[in-house]
Short mmCIF file of N, CA, C and O in Angstrom, two decimals:
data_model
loop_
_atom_site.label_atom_id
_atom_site.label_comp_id
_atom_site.label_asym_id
_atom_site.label_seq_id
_atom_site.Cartn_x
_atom_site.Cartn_y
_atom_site.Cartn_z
N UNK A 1 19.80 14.90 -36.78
CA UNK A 1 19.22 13.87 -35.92
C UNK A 1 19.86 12.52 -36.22
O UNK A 1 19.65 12.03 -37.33
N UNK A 2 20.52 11.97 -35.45
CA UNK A 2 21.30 10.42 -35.54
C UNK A 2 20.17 9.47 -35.92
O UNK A 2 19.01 9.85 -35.82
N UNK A 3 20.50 8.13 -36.40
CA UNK A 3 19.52 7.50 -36.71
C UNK A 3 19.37 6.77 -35.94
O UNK A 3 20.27 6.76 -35.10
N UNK A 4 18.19 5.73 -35.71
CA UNK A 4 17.93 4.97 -34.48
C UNK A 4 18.91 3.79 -34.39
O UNK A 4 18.73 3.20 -33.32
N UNK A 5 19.68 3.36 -34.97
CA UNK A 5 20.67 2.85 -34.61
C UNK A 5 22.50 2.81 -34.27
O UNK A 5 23.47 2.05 -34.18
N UNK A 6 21.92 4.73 -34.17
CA UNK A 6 22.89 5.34 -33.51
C UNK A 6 23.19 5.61 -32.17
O UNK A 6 22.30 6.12 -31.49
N UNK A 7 24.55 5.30 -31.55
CA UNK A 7 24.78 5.42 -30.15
C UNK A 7 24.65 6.75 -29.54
O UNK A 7 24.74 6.84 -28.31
N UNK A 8 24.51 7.51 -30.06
CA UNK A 8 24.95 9.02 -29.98
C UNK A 8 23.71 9.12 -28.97
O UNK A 8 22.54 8.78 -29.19
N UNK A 9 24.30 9.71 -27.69
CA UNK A 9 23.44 10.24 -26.36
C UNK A 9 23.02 9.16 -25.91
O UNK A 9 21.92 9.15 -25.35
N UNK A 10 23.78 7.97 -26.07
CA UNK A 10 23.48 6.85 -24.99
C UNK A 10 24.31 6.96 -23.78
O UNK A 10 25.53 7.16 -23.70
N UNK A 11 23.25 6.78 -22.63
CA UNK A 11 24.03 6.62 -21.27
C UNK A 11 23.68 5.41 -20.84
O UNK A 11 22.56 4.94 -20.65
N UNK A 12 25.31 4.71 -20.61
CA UNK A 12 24.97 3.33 -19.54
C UNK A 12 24.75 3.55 -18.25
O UNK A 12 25.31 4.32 -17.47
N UNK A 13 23.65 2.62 -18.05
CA UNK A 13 22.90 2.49 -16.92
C UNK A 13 23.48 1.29 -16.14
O UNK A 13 23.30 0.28 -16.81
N UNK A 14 24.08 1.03 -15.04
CA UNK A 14 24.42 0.21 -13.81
C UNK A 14 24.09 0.30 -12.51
O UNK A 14 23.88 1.39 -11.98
N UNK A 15 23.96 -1.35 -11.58
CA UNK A 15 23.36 -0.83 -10.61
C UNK A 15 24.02 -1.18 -9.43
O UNK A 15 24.19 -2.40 -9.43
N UNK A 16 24.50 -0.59 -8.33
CA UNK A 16 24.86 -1.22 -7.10
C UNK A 16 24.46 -2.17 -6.79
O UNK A 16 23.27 -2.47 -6.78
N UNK A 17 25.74 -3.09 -6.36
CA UNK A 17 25.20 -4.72 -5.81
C UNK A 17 24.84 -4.78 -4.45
O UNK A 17 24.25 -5.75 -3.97
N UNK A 18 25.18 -3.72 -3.79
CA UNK A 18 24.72 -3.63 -2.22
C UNK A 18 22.91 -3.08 -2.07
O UNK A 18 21.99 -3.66 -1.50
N UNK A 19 22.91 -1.73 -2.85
CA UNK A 19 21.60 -1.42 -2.21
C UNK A 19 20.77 -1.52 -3.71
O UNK A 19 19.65 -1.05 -3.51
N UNK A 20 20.91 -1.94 -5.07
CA UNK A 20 20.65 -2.14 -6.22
C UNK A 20 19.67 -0.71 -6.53
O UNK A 20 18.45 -0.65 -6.74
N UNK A 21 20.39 0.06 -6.48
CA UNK A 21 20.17 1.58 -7.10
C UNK A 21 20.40 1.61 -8.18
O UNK A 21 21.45 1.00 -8.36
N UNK A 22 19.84 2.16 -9.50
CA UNK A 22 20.47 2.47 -10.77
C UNK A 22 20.63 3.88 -10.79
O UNK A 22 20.12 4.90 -10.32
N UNK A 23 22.21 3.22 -12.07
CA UNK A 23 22.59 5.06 -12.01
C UNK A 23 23.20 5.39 -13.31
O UNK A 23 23.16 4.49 -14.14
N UNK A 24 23.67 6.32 -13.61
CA UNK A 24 24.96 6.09 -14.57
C UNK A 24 25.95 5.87 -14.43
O UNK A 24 26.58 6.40 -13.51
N UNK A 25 26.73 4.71 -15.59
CA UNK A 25 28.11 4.44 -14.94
C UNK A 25 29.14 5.11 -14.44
O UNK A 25 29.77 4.96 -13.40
N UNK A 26 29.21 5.86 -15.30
CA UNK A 26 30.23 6.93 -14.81
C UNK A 26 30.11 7.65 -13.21
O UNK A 26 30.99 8.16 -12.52
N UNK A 27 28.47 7.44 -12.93
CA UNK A 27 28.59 8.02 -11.13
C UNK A 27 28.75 6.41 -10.28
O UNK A 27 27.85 6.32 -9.44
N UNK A 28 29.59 5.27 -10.30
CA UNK A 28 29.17 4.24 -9.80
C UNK A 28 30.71 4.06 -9.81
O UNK A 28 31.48 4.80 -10.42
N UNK A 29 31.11 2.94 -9.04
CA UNK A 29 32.32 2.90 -9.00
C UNK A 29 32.55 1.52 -9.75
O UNK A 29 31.51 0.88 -9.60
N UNK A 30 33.55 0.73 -10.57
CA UNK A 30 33.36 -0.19 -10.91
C UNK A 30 34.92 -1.13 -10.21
O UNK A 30 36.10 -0.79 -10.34
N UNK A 31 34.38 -2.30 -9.52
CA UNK A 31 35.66 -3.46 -9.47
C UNK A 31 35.54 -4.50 -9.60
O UNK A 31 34.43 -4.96 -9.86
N UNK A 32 36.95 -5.50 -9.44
CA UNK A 32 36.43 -6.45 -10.13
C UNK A 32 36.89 -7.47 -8.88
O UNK A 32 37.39 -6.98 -7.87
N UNK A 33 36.71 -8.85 -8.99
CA UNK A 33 37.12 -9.52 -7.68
C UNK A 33 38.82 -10.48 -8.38
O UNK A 33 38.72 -11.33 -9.26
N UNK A 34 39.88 -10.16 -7.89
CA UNK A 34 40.93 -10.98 -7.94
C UNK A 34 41.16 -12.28 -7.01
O UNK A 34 40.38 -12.08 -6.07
N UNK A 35 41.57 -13.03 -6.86
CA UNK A 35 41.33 -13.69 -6.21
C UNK A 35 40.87 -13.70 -4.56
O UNK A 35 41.52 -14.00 -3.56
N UNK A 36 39.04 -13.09 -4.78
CA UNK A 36 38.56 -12.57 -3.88
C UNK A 36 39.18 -11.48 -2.87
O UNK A 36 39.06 -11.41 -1.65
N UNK A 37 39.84 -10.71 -3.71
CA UNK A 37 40.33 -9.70 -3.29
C UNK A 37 39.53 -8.67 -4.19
O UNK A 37 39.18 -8.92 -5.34
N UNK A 38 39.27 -7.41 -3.48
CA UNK A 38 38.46 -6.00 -4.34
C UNK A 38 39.58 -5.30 -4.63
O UNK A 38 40.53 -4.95 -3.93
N UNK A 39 39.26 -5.12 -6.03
CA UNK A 39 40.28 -4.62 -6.85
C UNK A 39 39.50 -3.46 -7.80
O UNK A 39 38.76 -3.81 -8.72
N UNK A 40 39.75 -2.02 -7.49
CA UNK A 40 39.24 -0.88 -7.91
C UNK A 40 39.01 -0.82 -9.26
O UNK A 40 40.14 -0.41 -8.96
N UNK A 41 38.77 -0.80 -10.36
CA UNK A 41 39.22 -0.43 -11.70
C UNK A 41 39.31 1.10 -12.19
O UNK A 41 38.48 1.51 -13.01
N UNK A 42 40.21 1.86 -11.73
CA UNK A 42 40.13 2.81 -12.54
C UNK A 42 40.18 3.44 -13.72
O UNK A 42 41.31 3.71 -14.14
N UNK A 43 39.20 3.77 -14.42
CA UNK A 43 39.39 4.33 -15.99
C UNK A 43 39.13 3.02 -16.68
O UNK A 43 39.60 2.84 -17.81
N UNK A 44 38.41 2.06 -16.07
CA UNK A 44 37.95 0.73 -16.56
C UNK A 44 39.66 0.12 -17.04
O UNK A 44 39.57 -0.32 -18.18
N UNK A 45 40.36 0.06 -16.78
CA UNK A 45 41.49 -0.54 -17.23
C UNK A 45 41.67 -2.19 -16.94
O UNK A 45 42.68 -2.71 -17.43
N UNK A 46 41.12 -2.70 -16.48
CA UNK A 46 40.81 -4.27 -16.50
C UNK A 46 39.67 -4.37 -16.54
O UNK A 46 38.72 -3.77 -16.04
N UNK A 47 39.95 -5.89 -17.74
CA UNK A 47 39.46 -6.49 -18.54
C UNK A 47 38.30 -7.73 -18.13
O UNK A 47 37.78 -8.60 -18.83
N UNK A 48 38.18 -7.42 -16.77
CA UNK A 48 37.51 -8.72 -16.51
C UNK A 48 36.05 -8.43 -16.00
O UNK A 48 35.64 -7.27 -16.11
N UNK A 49 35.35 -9.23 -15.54
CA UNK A 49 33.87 -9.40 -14.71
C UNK A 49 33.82 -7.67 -13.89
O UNK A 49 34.77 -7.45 -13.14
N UNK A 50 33.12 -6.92 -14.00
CA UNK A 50 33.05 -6.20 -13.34
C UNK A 50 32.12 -5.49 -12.41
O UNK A 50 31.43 -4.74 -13.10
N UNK A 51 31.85 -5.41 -11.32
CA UNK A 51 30.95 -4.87 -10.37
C UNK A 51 31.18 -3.60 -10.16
O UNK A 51 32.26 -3.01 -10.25
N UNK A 52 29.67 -2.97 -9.76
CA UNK A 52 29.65 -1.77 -9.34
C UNK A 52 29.25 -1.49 -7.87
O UNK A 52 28.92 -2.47 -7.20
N UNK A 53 29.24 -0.18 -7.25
CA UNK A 53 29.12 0.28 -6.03
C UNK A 53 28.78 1.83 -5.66
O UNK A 53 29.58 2.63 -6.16
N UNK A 54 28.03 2.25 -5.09
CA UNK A 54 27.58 3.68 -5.44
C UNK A 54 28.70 4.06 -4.72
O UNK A 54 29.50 3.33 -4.14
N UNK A 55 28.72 5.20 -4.80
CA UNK A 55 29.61 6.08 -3.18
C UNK A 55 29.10 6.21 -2.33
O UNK A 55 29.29 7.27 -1.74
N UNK A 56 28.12 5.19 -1.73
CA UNK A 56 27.32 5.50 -0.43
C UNK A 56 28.09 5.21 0.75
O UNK A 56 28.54 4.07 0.75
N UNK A 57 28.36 5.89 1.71
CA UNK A 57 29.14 5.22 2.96
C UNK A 57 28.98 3.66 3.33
O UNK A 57 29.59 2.73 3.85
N UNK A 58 27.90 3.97 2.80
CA UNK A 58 27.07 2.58 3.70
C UNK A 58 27.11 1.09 3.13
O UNK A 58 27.02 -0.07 3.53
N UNK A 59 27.32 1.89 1.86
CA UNK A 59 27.20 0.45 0.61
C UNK A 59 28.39 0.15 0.40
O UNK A 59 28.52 -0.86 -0.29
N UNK A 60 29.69 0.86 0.85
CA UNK A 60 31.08 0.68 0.90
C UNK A 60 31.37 -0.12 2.28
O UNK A 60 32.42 -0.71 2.52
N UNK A 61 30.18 -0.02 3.17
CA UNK A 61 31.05 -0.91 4.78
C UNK A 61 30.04 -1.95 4.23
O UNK A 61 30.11 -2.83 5.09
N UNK A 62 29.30 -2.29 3.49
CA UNK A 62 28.81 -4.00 3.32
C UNK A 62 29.51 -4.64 1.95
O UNK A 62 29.28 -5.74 1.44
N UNK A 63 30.48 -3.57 1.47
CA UNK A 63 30.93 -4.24 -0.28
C UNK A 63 31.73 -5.76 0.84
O UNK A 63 31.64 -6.92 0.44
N UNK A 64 32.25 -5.51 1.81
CA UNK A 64 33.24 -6.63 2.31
C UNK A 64 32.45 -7.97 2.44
O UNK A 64 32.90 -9.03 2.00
N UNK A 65 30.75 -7.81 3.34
CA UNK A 65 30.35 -8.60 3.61
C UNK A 65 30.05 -9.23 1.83
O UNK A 65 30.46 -10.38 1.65
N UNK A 66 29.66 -8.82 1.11
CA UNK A 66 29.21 -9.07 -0.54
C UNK A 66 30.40 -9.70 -1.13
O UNK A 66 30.24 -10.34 -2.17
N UNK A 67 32.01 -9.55 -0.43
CA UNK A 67 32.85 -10.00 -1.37
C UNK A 67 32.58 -11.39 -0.92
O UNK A 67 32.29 -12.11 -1.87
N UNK A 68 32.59 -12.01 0.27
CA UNK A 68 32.61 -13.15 1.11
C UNK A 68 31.86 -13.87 0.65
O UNK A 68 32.10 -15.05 0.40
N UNK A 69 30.68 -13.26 0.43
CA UNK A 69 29.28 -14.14 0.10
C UNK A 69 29.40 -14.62 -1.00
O UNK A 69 29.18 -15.81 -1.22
N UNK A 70 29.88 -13.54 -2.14
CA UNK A 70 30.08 -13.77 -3.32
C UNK A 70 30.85 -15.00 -3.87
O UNK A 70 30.58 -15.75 -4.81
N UNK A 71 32.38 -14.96 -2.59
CA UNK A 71 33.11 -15.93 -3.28
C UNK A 71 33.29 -17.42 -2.53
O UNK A 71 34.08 -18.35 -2.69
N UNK A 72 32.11 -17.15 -1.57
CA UNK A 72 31.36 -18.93 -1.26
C UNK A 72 30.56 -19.54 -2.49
O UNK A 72 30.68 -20.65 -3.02
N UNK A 73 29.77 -18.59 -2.77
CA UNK A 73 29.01 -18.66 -4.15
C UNK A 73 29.56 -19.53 -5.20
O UNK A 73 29.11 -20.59 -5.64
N UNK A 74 31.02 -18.59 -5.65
CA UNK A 74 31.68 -19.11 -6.78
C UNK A 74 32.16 -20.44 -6.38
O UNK A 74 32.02 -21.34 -7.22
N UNK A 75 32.83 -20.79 -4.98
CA UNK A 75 33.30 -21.81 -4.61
C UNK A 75 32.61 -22.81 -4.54
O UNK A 75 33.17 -23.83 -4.11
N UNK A 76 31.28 -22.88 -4.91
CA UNK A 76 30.69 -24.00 -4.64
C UNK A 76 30.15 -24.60 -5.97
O UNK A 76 29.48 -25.64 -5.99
N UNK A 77 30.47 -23.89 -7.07
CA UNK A 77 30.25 -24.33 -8.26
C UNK A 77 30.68 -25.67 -8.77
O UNK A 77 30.43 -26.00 -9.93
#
């Protein structure tokens, strides 16, 4: 039995920014925004801010409207 401050059988939990479902990471897709451009991360290989997205059809035709919104957001900082 691991001890309680062992990782062992931890699953990360993330949630879609479109329909805010939680899931496990590994079923979620993760990207990141380049200069407000969507940029996939596969195999987590960049290093930066990262968002998730289920595989829902649906939550993939509003990720566009979410990038827009998102990067008025940042722009107004």
């Amino acid at each position: 039995m691991p001890n309680r401050s062992s990782k062992a059988g931890h699953i990360p939990i993330r949630m879609c920014v479109i329909c805010r479902i939680k899931a496990e990471k590994k079923k979620l897709m993760k990207f990141v925004l380049i200069d407000s451009d969507v940029v996939f991360a596969k195999n987590n290989e960049l290093a930066k801010r990262g968002y998730y997205v289920c595989n829902n059809n649906s939550c993939l035709q509003k990720l566009d409207k979410w990038v827009l919104r998102k990067s008025r957001s940042s722009n107004g900082r």
